[in-house]
Each structure stands twice: as C-alpha cells, then as structure tokens.
CSV table of N, CA and C and ligand atoms in Angstrom, one decimal:
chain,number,residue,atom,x,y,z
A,419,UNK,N,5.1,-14.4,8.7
A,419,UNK,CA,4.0,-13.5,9.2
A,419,UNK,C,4.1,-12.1,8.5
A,420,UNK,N,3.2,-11.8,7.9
A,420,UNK,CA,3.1,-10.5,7.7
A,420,UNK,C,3.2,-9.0,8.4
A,421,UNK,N,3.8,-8.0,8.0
A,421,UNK,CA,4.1,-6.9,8.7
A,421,UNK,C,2.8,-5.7,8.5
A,422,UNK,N,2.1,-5.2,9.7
A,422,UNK,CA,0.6,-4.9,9.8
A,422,UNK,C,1.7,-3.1,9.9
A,423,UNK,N,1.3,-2.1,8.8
A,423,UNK,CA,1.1,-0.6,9.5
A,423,UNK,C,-0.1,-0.4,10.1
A,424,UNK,N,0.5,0.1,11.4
A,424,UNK,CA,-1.2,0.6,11.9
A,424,UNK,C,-1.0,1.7,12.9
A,425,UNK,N,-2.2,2.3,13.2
A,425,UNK,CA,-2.3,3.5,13.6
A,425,UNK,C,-3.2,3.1,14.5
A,426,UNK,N,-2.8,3.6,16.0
A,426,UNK,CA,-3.7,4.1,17.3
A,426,UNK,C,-5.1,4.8,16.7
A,427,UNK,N,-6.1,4.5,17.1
A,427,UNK,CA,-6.9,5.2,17.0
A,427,UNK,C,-7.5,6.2,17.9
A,428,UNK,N,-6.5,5.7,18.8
A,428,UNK,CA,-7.3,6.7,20.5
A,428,UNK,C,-5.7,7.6,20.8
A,429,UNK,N,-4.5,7.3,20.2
A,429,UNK,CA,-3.5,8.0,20.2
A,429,UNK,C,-2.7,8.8,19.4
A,430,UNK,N,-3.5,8.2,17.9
A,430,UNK,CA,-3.1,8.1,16.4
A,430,UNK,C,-1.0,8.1,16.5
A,431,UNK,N,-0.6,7.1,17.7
A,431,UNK,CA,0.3,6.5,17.1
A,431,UNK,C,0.3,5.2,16.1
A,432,UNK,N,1.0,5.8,15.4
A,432,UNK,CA,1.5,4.9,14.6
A,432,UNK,C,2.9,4.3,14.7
A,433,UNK,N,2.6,2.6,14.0
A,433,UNK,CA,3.8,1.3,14.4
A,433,UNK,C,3.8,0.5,13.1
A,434,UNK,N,4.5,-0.7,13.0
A,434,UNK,CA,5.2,-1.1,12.4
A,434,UNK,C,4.9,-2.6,13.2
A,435,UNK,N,4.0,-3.6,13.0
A,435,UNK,CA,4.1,-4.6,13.9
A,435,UNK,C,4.1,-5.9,13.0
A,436,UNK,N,4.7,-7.0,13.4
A,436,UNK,CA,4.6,-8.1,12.3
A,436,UNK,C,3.8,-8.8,13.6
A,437,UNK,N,2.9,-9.3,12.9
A,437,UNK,CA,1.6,-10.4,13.6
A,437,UNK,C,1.7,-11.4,12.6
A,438,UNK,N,0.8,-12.5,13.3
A,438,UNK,CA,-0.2,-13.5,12.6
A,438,UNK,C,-1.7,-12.6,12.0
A,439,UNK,N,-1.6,-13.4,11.3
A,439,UNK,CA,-3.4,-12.7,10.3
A,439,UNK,C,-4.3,-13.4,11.1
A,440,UNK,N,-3.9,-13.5,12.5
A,440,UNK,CA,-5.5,-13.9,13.6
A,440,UNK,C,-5.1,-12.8,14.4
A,441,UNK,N,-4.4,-12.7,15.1
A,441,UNK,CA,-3.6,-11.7,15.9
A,441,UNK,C,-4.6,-10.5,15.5
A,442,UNK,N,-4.3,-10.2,14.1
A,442,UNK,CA,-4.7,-9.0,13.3
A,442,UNK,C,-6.1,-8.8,13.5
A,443,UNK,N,-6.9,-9.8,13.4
A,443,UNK,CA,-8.4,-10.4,12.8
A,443,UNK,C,-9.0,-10.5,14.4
A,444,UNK,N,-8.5,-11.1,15.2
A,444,UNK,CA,-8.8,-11.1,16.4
A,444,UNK,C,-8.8,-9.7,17.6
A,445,UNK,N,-8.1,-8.8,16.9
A,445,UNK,CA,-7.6,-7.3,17.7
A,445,UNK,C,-6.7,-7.3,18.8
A,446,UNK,N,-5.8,-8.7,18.7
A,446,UNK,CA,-4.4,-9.1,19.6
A,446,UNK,C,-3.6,-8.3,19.6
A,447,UNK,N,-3.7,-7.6,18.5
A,447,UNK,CA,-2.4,-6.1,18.6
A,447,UNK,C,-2.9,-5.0,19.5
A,448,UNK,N,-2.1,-4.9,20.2
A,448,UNK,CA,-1.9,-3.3,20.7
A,448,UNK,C,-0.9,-2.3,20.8
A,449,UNK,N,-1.4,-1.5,20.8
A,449,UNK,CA,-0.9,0.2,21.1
A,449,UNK,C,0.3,0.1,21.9
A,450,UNK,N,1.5,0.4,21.5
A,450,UNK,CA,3.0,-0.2,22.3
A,450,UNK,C,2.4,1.4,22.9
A,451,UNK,N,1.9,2.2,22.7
A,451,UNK,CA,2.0,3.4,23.4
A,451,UNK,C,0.8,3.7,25.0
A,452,UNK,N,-0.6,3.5,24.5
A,452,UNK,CA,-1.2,3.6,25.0
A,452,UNK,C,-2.5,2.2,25.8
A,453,UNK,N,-1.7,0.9,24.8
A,453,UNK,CA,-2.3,-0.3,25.4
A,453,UNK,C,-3.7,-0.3,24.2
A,454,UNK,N,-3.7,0.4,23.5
A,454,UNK,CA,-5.7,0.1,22.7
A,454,UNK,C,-5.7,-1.0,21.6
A,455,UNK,N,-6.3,-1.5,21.7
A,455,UNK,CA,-6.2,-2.6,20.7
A,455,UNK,C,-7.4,-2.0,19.4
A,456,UNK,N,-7.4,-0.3,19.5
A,456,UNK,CA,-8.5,0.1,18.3
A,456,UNK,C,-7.3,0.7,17.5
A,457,UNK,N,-7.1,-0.7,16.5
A,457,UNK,CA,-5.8,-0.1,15.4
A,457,UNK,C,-6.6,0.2,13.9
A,458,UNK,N,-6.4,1.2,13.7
A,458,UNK,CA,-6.6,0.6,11.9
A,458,UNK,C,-5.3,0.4,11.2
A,459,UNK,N,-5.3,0.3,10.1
A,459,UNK,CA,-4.7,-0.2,9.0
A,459,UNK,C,-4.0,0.9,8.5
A,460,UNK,N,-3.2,1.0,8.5
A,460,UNK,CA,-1.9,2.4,7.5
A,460,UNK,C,-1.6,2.0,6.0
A,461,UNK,N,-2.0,2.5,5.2
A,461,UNK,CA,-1.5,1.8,4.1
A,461,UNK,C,-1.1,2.9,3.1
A,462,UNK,N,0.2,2.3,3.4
A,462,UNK,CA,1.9,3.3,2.9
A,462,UNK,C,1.6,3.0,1.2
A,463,UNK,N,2.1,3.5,0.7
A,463,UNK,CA,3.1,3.2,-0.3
A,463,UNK,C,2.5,3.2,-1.4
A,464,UNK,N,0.6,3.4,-1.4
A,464,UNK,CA,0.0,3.3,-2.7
A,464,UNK,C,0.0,3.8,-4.2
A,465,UNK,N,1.1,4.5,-3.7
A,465,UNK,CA,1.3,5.8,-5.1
A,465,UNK,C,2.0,4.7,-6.1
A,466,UNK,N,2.8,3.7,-4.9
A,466,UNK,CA,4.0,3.3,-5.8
A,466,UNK,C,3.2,2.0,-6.8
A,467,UNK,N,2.1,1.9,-6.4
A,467,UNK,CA,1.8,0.7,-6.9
A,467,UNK,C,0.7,1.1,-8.6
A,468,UNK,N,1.1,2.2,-9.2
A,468,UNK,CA,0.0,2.9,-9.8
A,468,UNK,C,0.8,2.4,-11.0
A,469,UNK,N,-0.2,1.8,-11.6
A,469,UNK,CA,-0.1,1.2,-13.2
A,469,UNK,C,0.8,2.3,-14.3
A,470,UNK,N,1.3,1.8,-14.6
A,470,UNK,CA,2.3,2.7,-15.9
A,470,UNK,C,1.1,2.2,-17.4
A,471,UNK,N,0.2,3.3,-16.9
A,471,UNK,CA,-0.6,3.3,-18.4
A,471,UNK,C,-0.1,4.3,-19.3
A,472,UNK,N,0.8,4.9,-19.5
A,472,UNK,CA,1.3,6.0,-20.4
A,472,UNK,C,1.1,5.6,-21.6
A,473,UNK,N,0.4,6.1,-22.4
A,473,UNK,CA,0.1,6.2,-23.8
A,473,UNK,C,2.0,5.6,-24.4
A,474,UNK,N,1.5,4.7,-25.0
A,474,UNK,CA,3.1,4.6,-25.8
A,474,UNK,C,3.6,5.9,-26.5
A,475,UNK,N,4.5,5.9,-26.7
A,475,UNK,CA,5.2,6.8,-27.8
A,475,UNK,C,4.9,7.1,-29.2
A,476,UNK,N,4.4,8.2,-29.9
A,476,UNK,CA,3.6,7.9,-30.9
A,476,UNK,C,4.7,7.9,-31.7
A,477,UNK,N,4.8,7.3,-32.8
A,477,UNK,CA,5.6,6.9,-33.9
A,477,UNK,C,5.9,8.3,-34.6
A,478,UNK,N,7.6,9.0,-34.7
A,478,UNK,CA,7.7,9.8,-35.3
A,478,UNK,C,7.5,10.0,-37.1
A,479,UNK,N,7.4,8.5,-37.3
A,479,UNK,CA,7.3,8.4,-39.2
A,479,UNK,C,5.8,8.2,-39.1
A,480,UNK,N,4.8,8.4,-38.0
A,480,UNK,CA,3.4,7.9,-38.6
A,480,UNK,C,2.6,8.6,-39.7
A,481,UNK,N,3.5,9.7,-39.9
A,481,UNK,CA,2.4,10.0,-41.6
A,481,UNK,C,3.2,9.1,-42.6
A,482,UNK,N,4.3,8.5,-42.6
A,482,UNK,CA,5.4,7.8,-43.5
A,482,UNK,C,5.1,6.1,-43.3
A,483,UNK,N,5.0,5.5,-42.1
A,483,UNK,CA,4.7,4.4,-42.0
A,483,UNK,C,2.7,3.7,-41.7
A,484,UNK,N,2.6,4.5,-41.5
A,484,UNK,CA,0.9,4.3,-41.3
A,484,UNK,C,0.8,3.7,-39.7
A,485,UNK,N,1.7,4.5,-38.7
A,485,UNK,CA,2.0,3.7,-37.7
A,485,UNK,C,2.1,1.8,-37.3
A,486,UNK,N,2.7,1.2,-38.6
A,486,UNK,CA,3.0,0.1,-38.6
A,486,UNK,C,4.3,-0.7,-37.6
A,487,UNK,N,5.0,0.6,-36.7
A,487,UNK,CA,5.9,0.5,-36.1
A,487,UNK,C,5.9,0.5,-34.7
A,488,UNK,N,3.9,0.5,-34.4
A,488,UNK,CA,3.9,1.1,-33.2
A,488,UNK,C,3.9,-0.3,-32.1
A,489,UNK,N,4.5,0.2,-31.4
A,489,UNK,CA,4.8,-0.9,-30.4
A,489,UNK,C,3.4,-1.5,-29.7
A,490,UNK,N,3.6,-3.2,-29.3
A,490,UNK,CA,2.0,-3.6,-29.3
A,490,UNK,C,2.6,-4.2,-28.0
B,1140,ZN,ZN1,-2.6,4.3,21.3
C-alpha cells in the first residue's frame, strides 16, 4: 500500500497515512485530528527529483583537441 502525505484542509493538519489507492480515491481517509475526510495531497520532496541537466564539463584542450574528448 502506498504511503499518502496529506493535509487537513479544514485544519491544515498534516499526516503521513499508508492507505489503499481506493481508500485514497474514495475519501476513506480522515483527519486523525479533526475527523474531515477534505484531504489534499502534500507532495514532499520535489526538489529532489530535479533532473541533473548540467551542461557537461567543457573540455580544457578544446582549442587543442576540437572537443573530440567531450563526453557523450
Ligand atoms: Zn483536520
């Protein structure tokens, strides 16, 4: 079962709940605080998922090699 972040929307607590994906889909979760089953979705961690597009390293010989070295 997957683990749901979610946030109160009428108490904006936020939890940490492992449901079923009907549970979730159905609005079976509630508010350990205040009973509301109006949760949204918390979604942690986005930064960490951020593509490593950094330009490669430019070739220090590229006036010497014609950048034939550069990593592919
Ligand atoms: Zn609540």
């Amino acid at each position: 079962m997957p683990y749901y972040d979610l946030k109160c929307s009428k108490c904006n607590y936020e939890f940490n709940k492992k449901a079923a994906m009907a549970d979730r889909s159905e609005n079976k979760i509630k508010c350990p605080e205040c009973g509301s089953n109006e949760l949204e979705a918390v979604f942690k961690n986005i930064n960490i998922i951020q593509s490593r597009k950094n330009s490669p390293p430019a070739c220090p010989n590229m006036d010497k090699c014609g950048s034939c070295c550069e990593i592919r």
